Short mmCIF file of C-alpha atoms in Angstrom, two decimals:
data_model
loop_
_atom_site.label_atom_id
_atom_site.label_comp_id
_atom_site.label_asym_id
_atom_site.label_seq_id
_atom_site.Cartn_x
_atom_site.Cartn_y
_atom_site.Cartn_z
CA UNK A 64 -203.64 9.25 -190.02
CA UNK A 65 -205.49 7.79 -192.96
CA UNK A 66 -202.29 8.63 -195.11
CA UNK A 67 -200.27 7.07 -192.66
CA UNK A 68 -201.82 4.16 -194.62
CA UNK A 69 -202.91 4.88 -197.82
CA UNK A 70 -199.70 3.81 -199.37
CA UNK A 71 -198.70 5.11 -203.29
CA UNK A 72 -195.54 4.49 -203.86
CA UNK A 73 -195.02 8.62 -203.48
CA UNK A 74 -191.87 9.93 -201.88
CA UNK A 75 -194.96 11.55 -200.14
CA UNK A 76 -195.82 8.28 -198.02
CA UNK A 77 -192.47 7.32 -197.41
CA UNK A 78 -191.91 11.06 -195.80
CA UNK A 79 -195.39 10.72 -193.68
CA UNK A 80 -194.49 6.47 -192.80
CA UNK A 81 -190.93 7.23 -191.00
CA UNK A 82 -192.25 10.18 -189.29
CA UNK A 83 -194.65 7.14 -187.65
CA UNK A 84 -193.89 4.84 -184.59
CA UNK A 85 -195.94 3.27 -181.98
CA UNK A 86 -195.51 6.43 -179.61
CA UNK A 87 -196.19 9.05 -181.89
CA UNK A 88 -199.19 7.10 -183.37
CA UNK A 89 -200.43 6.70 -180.19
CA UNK A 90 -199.80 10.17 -178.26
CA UNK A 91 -201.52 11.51 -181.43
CA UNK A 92 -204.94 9.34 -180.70
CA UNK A 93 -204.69 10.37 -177.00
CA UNK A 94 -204.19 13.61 -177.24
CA UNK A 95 -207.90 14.68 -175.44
CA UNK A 96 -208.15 18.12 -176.42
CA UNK A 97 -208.77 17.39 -180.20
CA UNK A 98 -210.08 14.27 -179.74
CA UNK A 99 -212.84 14.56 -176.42
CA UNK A 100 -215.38 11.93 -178.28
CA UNK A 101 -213.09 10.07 -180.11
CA UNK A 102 -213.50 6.08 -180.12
CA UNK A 103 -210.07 6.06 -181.09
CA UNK A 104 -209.05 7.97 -178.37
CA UNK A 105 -211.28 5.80 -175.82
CA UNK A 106 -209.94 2.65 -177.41
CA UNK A 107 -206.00 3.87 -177.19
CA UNK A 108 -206.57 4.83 -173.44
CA UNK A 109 -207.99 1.44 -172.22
CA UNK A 110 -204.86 0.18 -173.39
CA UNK A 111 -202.45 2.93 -172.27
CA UNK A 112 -204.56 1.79 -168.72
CA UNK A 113 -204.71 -1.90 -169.40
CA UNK A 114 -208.20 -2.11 -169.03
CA UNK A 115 -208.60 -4.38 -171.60
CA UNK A 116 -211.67 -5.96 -173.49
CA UNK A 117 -211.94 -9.53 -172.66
CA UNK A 118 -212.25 -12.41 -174.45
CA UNK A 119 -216.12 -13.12 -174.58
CA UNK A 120 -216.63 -16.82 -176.81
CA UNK A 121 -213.95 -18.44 -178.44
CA UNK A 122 -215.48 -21.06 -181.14
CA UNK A 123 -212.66 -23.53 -182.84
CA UNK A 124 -213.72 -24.07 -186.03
CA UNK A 125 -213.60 -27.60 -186.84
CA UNK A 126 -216.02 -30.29 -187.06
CA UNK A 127 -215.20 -31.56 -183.31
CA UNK A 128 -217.00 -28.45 -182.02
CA UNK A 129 -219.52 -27.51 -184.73
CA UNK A 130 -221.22 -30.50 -185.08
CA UNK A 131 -223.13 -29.64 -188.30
CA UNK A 132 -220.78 -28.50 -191.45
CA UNK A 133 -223.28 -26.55 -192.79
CA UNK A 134 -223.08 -24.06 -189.74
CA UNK A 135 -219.24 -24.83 -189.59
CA UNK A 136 -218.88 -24.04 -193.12
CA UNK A 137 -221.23 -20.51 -192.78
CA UNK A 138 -218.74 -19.58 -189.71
CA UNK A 139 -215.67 -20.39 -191.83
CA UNK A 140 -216.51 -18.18 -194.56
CA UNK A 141 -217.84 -15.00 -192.04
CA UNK A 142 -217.68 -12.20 -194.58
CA UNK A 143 -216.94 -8.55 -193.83
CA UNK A 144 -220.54 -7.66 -193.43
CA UNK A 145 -221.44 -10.97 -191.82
CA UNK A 146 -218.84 -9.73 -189.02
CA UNK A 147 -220.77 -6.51 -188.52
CA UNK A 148 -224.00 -7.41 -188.00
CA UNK A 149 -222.41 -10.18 -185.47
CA UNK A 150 -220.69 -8.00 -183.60
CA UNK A 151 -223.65 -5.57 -183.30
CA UNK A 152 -225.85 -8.35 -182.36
CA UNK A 153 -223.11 -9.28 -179.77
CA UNK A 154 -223.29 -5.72 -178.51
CA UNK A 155 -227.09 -5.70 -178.64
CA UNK A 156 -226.96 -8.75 -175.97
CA UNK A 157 -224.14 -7.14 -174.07
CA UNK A 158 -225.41 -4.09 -173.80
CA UNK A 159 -222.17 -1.92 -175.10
CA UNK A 160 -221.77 0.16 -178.46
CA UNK A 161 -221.33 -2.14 -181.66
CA UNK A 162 -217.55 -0.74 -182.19
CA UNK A 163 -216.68 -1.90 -178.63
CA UNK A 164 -217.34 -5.65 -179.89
CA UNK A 165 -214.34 -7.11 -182.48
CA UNK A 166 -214.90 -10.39 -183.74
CA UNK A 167 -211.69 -11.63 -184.91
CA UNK A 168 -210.81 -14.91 -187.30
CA UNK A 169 -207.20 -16.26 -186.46
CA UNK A 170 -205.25 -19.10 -187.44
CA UNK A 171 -202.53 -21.77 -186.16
CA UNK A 172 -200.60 -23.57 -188.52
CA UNK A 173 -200.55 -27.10 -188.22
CA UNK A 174 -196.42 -27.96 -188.43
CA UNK A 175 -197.06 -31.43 -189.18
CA UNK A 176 -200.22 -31.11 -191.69
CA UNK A 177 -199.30 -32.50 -194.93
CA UNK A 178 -201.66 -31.29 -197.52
CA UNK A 179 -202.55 -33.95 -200.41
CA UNK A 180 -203.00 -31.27 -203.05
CA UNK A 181 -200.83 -28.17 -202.46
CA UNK A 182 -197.23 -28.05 -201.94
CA UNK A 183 -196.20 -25.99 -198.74
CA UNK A 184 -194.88 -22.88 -199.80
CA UNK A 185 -193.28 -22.30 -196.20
CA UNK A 186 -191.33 -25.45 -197.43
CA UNK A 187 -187.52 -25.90 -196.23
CA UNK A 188 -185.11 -28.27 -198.31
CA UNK A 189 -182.90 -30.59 -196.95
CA UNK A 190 -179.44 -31.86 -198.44
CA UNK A 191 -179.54 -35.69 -198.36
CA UNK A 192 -176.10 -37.64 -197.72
CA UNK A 193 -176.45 -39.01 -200.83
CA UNK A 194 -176.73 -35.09 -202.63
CA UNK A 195 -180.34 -35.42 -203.38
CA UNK A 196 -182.37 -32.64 -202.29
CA UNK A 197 -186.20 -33.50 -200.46
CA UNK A 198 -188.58 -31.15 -198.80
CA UNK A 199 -188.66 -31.27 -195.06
CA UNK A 200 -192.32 -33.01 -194.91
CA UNK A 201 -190.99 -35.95 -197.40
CA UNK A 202 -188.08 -37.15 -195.18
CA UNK A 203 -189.35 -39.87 -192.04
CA UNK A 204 -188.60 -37.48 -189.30
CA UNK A 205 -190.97 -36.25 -186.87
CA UNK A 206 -192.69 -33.80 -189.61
CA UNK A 207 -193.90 -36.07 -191.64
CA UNK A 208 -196.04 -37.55 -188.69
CA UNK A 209 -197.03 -40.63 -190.97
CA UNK A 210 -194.96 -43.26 -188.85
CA UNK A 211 -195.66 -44.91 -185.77
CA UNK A 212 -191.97 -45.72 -185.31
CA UNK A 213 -188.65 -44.75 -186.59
CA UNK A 214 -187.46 -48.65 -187.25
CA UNK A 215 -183.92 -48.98 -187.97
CA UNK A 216 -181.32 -51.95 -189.06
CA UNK A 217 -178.12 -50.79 -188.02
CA UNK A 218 -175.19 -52.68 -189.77
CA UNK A 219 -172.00 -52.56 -187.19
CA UNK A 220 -168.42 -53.46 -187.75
CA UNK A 221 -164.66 -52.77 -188.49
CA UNK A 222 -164.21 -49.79 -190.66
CA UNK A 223 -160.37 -48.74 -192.06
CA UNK A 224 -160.10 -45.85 -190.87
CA UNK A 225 -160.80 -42.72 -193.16
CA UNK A 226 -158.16 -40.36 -194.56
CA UNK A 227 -159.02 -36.68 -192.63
CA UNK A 228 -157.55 -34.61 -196.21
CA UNK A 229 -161.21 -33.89 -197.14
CA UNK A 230 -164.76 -33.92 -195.88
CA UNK A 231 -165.98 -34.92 -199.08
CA UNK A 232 -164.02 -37.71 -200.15
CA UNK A 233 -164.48 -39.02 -196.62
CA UNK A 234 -168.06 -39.07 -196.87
CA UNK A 235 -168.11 -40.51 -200.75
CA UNK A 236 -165.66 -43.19 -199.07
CA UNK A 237 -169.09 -43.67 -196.21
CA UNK A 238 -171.25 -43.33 -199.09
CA UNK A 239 -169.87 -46.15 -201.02
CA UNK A 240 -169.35 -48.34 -198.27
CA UNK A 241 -172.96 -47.91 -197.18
CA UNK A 242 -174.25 -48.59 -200.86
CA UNK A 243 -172.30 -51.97 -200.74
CA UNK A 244 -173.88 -53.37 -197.38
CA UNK A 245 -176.90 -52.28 -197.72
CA UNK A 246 -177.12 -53.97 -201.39
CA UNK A 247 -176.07 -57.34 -199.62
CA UNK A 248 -178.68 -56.96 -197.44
CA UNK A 249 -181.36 -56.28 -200.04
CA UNK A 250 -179.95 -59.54 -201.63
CA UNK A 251 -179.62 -61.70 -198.09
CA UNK A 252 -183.25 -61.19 -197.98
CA UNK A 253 -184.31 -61.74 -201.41
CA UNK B 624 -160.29 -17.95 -200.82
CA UNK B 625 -158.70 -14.58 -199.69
CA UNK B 626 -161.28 -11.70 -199.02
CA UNK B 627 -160.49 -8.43 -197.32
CA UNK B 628 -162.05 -8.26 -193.81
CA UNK B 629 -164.55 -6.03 -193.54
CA UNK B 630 -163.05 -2.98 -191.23
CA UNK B 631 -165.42 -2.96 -187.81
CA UNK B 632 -165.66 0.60 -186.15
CA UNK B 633 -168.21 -0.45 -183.16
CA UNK B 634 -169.85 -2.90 -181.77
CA UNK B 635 -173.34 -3.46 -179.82
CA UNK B 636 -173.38 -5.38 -176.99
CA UNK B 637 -176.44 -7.80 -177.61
CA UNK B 638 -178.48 -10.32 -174.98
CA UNK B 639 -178.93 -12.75 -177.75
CA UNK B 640 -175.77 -13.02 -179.67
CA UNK B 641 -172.89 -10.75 -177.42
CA UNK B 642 -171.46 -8.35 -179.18
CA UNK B 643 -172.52 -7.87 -182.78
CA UNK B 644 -169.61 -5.56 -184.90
CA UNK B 645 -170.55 -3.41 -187.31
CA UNK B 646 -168.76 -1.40 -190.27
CA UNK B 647 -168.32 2.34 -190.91
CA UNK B 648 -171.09 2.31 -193.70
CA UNK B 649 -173.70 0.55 -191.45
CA UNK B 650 -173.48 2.67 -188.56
CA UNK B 651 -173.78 5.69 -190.99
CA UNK B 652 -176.84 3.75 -192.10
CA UNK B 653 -177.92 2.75 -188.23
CA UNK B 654 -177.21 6.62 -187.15
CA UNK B 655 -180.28 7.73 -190.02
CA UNK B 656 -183.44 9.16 -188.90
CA UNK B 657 -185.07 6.34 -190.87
CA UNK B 658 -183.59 3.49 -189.04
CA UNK B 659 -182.98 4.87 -185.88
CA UNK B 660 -186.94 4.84 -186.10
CA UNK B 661 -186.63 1.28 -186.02
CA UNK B 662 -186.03 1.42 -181.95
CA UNK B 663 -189.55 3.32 -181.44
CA UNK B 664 -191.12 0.69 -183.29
CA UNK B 665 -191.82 -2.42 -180.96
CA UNK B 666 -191.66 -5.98 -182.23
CA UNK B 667 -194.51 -7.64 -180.69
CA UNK B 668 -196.68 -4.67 -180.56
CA UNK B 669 -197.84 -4.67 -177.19
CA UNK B 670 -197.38 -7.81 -176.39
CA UNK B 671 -195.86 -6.33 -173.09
CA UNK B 672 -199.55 -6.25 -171.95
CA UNK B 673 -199.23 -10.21 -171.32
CA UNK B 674 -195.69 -10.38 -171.22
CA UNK B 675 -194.21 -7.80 -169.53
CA UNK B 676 -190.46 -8.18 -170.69
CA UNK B 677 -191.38 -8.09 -174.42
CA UNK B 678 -190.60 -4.45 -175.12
CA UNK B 679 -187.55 -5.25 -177.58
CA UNK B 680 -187.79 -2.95 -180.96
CA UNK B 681 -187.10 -3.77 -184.43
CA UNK B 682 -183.43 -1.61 -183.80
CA UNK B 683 -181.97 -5.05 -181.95
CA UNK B 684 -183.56 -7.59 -184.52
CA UNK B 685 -182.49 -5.83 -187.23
CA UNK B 686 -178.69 -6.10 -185.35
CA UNK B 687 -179.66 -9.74 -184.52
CA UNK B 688 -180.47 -10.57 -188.35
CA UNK B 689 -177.24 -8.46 -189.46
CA UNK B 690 -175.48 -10.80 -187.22
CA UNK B 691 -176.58 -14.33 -188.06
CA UNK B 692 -176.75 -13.57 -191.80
CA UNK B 693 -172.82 -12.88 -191.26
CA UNK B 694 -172.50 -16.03 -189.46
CA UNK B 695 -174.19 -17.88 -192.34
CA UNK B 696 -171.52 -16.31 -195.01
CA UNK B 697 -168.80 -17.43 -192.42
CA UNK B 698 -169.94 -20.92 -192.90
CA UNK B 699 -170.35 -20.88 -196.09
CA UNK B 700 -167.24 -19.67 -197.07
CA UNK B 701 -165.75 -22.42 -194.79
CA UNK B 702 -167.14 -24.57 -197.41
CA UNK B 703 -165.00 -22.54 -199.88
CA UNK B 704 -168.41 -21.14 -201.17
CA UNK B 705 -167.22 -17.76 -203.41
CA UNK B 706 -168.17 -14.81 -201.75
CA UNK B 707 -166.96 -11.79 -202.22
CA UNK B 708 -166.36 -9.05 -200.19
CA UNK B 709 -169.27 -7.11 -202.23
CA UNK B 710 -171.62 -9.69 -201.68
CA UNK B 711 -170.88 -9.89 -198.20
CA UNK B 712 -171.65 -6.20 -197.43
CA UNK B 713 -174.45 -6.40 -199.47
CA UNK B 714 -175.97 -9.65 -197.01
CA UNK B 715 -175.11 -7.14 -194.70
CA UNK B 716 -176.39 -3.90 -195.15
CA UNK B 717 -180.19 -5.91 -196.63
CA UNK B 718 -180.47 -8.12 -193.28
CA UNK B 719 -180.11 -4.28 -191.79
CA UNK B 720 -182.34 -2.81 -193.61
CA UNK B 721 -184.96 -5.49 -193.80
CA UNK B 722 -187.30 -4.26 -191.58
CA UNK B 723 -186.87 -0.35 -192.10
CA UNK B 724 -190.59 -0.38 -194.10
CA UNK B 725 -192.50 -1.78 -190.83
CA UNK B 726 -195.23 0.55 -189.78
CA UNK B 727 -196.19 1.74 -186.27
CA UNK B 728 -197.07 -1.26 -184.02
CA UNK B 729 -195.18 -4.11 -186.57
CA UNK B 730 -197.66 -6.51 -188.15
CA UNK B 731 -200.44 -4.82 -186.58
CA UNK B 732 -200.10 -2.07 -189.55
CA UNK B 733 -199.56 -4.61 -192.36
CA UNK B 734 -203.78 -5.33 -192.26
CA UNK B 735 -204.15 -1.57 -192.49
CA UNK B 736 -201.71 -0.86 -194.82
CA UNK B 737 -203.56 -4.06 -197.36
CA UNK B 738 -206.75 -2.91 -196.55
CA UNK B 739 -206.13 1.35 -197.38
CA UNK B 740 -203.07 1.22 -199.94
CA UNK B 741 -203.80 2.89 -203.63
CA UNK B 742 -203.99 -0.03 -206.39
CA UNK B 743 -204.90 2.57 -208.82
CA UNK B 744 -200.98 4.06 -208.38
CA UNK B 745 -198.97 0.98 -207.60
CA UNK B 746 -200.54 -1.65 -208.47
CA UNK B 747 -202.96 -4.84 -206.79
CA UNK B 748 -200.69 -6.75 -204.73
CA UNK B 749 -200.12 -10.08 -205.32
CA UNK B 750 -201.03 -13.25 -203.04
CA UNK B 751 -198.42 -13.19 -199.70
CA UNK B 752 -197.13 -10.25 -201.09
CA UNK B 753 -196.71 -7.43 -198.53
CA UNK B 754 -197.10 -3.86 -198.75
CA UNK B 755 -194.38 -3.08 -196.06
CA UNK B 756 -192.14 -4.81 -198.00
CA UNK B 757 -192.56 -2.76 -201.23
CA UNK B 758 -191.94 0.09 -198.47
CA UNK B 759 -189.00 -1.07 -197.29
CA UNK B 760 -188.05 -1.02 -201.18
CA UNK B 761 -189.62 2.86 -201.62
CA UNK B 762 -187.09 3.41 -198.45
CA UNK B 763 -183.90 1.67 -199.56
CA UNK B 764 -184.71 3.30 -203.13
CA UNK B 765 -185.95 7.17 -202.09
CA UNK B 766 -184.97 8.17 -198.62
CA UNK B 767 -182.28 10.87 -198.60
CA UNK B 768 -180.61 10.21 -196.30
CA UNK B 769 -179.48 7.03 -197.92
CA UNK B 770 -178.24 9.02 -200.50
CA UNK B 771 -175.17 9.97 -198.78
CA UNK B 772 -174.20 6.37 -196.85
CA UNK B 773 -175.25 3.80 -200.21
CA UNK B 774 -174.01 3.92 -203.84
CA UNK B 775 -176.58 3.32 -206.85
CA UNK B 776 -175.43 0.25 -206.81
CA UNK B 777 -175.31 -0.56 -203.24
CA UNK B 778 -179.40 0.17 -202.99
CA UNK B 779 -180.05 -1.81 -206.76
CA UNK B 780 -178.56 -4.66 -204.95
CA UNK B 781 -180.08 -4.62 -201.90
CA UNK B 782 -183.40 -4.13 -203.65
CA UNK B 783 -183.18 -7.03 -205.34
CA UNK B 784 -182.36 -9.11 -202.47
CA UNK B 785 -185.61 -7.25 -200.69
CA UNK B 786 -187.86 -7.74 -203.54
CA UNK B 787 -186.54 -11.34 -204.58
CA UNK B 788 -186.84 -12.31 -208.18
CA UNK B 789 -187.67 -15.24 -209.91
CA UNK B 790 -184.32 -16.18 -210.05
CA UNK B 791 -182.87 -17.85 -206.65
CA UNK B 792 -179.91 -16.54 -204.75
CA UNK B 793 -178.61 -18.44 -202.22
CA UNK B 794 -177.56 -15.18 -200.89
CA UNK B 795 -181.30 -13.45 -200.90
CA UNK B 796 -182.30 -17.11 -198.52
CA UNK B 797 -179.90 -15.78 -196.05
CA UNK B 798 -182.02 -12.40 -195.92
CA UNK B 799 -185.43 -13.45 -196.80
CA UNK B 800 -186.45 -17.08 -197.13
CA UNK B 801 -188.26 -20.24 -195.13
CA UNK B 802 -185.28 -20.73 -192.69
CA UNK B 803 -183.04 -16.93 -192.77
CA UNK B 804 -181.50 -15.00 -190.29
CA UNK B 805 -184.89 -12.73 -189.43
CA UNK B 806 -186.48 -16.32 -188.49
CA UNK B 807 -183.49 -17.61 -186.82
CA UNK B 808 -183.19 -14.09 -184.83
CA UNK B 809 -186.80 -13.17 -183.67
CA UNK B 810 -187.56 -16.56 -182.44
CA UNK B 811 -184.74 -16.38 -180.49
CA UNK B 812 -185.29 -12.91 -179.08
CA UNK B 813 -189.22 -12.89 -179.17
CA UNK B 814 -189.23 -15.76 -176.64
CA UNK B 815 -185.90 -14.24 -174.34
CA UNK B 816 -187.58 -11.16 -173.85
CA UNK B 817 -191.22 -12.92 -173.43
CA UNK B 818 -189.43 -15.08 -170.70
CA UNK B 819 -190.58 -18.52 -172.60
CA UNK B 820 -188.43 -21.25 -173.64
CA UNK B 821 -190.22 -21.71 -176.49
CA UNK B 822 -188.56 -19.86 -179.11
CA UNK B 823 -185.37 -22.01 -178.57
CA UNK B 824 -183.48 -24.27 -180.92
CA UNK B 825 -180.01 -25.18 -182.20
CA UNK B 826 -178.54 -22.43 -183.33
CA UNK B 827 -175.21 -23.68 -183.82
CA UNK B 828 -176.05 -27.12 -185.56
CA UNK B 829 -178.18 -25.11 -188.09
CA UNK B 830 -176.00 -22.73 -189.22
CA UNK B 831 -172.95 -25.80 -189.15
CA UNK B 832 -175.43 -27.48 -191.70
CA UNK B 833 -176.01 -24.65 -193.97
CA UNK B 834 -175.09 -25.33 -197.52
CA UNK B 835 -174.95 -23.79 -200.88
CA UNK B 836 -176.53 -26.05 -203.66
CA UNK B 837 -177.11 -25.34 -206.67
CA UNK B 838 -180.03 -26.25 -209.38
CA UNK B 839 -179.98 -25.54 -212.96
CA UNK B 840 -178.58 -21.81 -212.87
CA UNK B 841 -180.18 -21.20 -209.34
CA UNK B 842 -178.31 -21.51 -206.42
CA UNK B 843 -180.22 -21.76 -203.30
CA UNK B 844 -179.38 -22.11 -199.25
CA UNK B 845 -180.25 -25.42 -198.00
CA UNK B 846 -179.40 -27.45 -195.12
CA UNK B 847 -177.79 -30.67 -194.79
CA UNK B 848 -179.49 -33.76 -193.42
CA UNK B 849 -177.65 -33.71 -190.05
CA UNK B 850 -179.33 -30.38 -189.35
CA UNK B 851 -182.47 -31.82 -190.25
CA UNK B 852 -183.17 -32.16 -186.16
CA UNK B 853 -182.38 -28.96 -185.62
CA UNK B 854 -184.50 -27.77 -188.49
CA UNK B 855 -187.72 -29.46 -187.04
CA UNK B 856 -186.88 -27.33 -183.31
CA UNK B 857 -187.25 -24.61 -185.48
CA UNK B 858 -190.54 -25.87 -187.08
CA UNK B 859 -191.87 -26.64 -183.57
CA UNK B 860 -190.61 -23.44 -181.92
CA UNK B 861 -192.05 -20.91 -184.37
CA UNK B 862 -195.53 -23.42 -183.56
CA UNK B 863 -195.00 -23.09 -179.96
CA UNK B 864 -194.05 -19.52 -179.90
CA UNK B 865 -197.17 -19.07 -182.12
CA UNK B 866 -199.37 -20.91 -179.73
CA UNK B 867 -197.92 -18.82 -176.69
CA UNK B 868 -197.16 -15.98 -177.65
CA UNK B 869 -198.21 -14.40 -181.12
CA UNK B 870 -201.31 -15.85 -180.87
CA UNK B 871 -201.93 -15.58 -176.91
CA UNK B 872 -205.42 -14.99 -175.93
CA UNK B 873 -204.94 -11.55 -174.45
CA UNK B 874 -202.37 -10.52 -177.61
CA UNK B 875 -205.08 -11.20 -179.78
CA UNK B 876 -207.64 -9.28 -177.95
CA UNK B 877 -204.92 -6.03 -177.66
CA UNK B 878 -204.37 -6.81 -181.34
CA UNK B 879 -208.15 -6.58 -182.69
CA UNK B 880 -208.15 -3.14 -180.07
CA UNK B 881 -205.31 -1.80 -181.80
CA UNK B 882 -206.53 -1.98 -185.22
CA UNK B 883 -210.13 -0.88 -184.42
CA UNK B 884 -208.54 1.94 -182.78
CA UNK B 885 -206.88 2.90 -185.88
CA UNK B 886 -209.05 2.38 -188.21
CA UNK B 887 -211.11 4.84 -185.87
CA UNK B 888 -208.84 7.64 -185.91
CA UNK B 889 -208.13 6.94 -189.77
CA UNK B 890 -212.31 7.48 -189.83
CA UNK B 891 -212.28 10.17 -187.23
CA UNK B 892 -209.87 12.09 -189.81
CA UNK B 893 -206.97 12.36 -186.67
CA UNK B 894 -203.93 13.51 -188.60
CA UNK B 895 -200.64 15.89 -187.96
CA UNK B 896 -197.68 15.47 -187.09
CA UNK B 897 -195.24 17.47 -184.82
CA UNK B 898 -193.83 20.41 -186.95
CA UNK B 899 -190.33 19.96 -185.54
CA UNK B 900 -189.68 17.00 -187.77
CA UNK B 901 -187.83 18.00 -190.80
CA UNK B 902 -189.54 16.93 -194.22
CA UNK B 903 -187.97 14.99 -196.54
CA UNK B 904 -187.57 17.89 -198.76
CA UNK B 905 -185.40 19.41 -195.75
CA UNK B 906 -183.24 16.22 -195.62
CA UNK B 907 -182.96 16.39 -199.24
CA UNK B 908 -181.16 20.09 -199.49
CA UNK B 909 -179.04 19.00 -196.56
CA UNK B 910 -178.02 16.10 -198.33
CA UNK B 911 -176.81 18.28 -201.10
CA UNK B 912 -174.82 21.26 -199.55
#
């Protein structure tokens, strides 16, 4: 199992990996007659039977909840050892074995959280009409959540209607014509 | 542009998409040990535990993403986007085989696999990278049985779109970016078969606004600004379906069981594997006569 993964880059691994799948893997852990006081195999058969562990606390880490960021900021930086001695002291108060308490760090990403100092690497860019290219969380849609309303001045009237040969001269031909009215507008209100 | 259709010899009949058609080469590839693997390997783990209808495998995402990346081409090359018939089986065969390096329970083996792999013999791994996607490489690269169904040049190519490289490709985004066919596909099918209507967005509008652009020397897939609505359904969904589902109360708690459980038998020394498997050595000499 532990070479299942201990990965090398051998032709070795990749041989052991595809001989793996969630199945085999488990079948192996269950099998009781090489494994009679294994915590594996204890652990694997409360989920074959779906007698689950439950959830015991669940603590949101932000400063709505922890009201001092000195404790908030010791919780958000739990280290590996930190998380052992809290789950045996969790076990201690329960009353179970240490290894039958997980504490577990998880998070949500925010959609709409624009960070100030690091550009989103999950980023997706967006064609503008007029060919300029802006990241999602720069254009004033509903991601960049910085707006209390989308206000709009829409400019209405008689339009000759566009030749249907291209796309893309018939959208340079909307292009232009926007450009035009919306620099007398500028200038009406200037 | 003219381009020789690519010659279907099957097709899967698919809850998502309908039927998805596939070439000669990539059911040879689909009909390997290695891929066929793919259907024992569940995407959400056991997310069943919480929602019972979520026992779809890698096998039909992989189909899904094979799909949708061909859809993508399709509209790009109704923007007269060159693409030739090469490049098109390569988008192909890579959204295939992008998954083939997942591990036993999906994700749940990636923190295993960063947490035991061998720096000393391949190297630290670098931020986001991850390790079952240099084995999906090792697989494309060194499995036999590839040998027989991809060229030299075939797997070269559909390493690099894998791997990625400094360089952009508009045609590695379709495989392996922010907004690509895997996305596109598993939100889709993760919240079908969970039986939310989370995972849902417009499908059709994105891939309508789907563009080639390109930026000094690097050409890139982007989306036009009238998909930008459809883009931000996407945004929320993948939230949503994170809230719900990944991220579900009792998923997390089957999760953390999973990988204690592992890391238990990895401890406890548990190893073997049924001898009627045939080693890769095995597949090697029958590859050869």
């Amino acid at each position: 199992m532990a070479d299942l993964f201990a990965y090398d880059g051998s032709p070795e691994f990749v041989d052991n990996h595809l001989r793996a799948d969630d199945e085999r893997v488990a079948s192996r852990i269950l099998d009781q007659k090489v494994n009679k006081t294994s915590a594996a195999a204890l652990i694997f058969a409360r989920l074959r039977d779906r007698r689950l562990y439950k959830q015991l606390a669940l603590i949101r880490l932000h400063l709505t909840e922890i009201e001092d960021p000195h404790v908030l900021d010791r919780l958000q930086s739990l280290g590996d050892d930190d998380i052992v001695r809290l789950e045996a002291a969790t076990a201690e108060k329960r009353r179970c074995e240490p290894w039958e308490v997980i504490v577990v760090k998880k998070h949500v990403k925010n959609p709409v959280y624009q960070d100030p100092v690091e550009s989103d690497p999950e980023q997706i860019f967006v064609v503008q009409r007029d060919g300029r290219v802006r990241k999602m969380g720069e254009l004033p849609y509903l991601m960049t959540a910085d707006l209390p309303t989308d206000q709009r001045l829409h400019i209405i009237g008689p339009r000759e209607s566009l030749d249907s040969s291209g796309r893309e001269e018939n959208h340079q031909t909307k292009q232009r014509i926007d450009s035009e009215i919306r620099e007398l507008v500028l200038e009406f209100v200037a | 542009m003219f381009t020789v259709p690519q010659r279907f010899v099957q097709e899967f009949r698919d809850p998502i998409h309908g039927l998805i058609r596939v070439t000669k080469q990539e059911l040879q590839v689909i009909n390997t040990r290695a891929f066929q693997r793919l259907g024992r390997i569940r995407q959400l783990a056991m997310a069943d535990l919480v929602y019972p209808g979520a026992v779809h495998s890698r096998f039909e995402t992989s189909l899904g993403t094979l799909h949708l990346a061909q859809r993508i081409l399709d509209r790009l090359r109704e923007q007269e986007v060159e693409i030739t018939e090469e490049d098109e089986r390569i988008v192909r065969l890579s959204a295939l085989l992008h998954d083939i390096g997942h591990g036993p329970f999906s994700h749940i083996s990636e923190e295993l696999l960063d947490n035991h792999y061998d720096p000393n013999k391949v190297g630290e791994a670098k931020a986001r990278e991850k390790i079952h996607e240099r084995i999906t490489v090792d697989i494309v690269d060194k499995w036999p049985e590839f040998d027989i169904v991809l060229s030299s040049n075939e797997r070269g190519r559909i390493k690099a779109i894998i791997e990625g490289s400094r360089q952009r490709d508009f045609l590695r985004d379709i495989v392996s970016s922010n907004l690509d066919a895997d996305k596109m596909d598993y939100l889709l099918r993760d919240g079908h078969y969970a039986g939310v209507r989370y995972g849902r967005f417009d499908l059709e509008k994105i891939i309508d606004a789907c563009v080639k652009h390109e930026i000094g020397g690097e050409s890139f897939l982007h989306i036009e600004e009238d998909g930008v609505f459809a883009v931000e359904q996407v945004v929320f969904a993948k939230y949503h379906m994170t809230q719900q589902v990944y991220a579900h109360r009792v998923r997390i708690v089957t999760e953390a069981m999973i990988v204690r459980g592992l890391n238990f038998a990895i401890n406890e020394r548990i190893e073997g594997w049924p001898t009627y498997l045939p080693t890769m050595e095995a597949l090697s000499l029958s590859t050869t006569t």
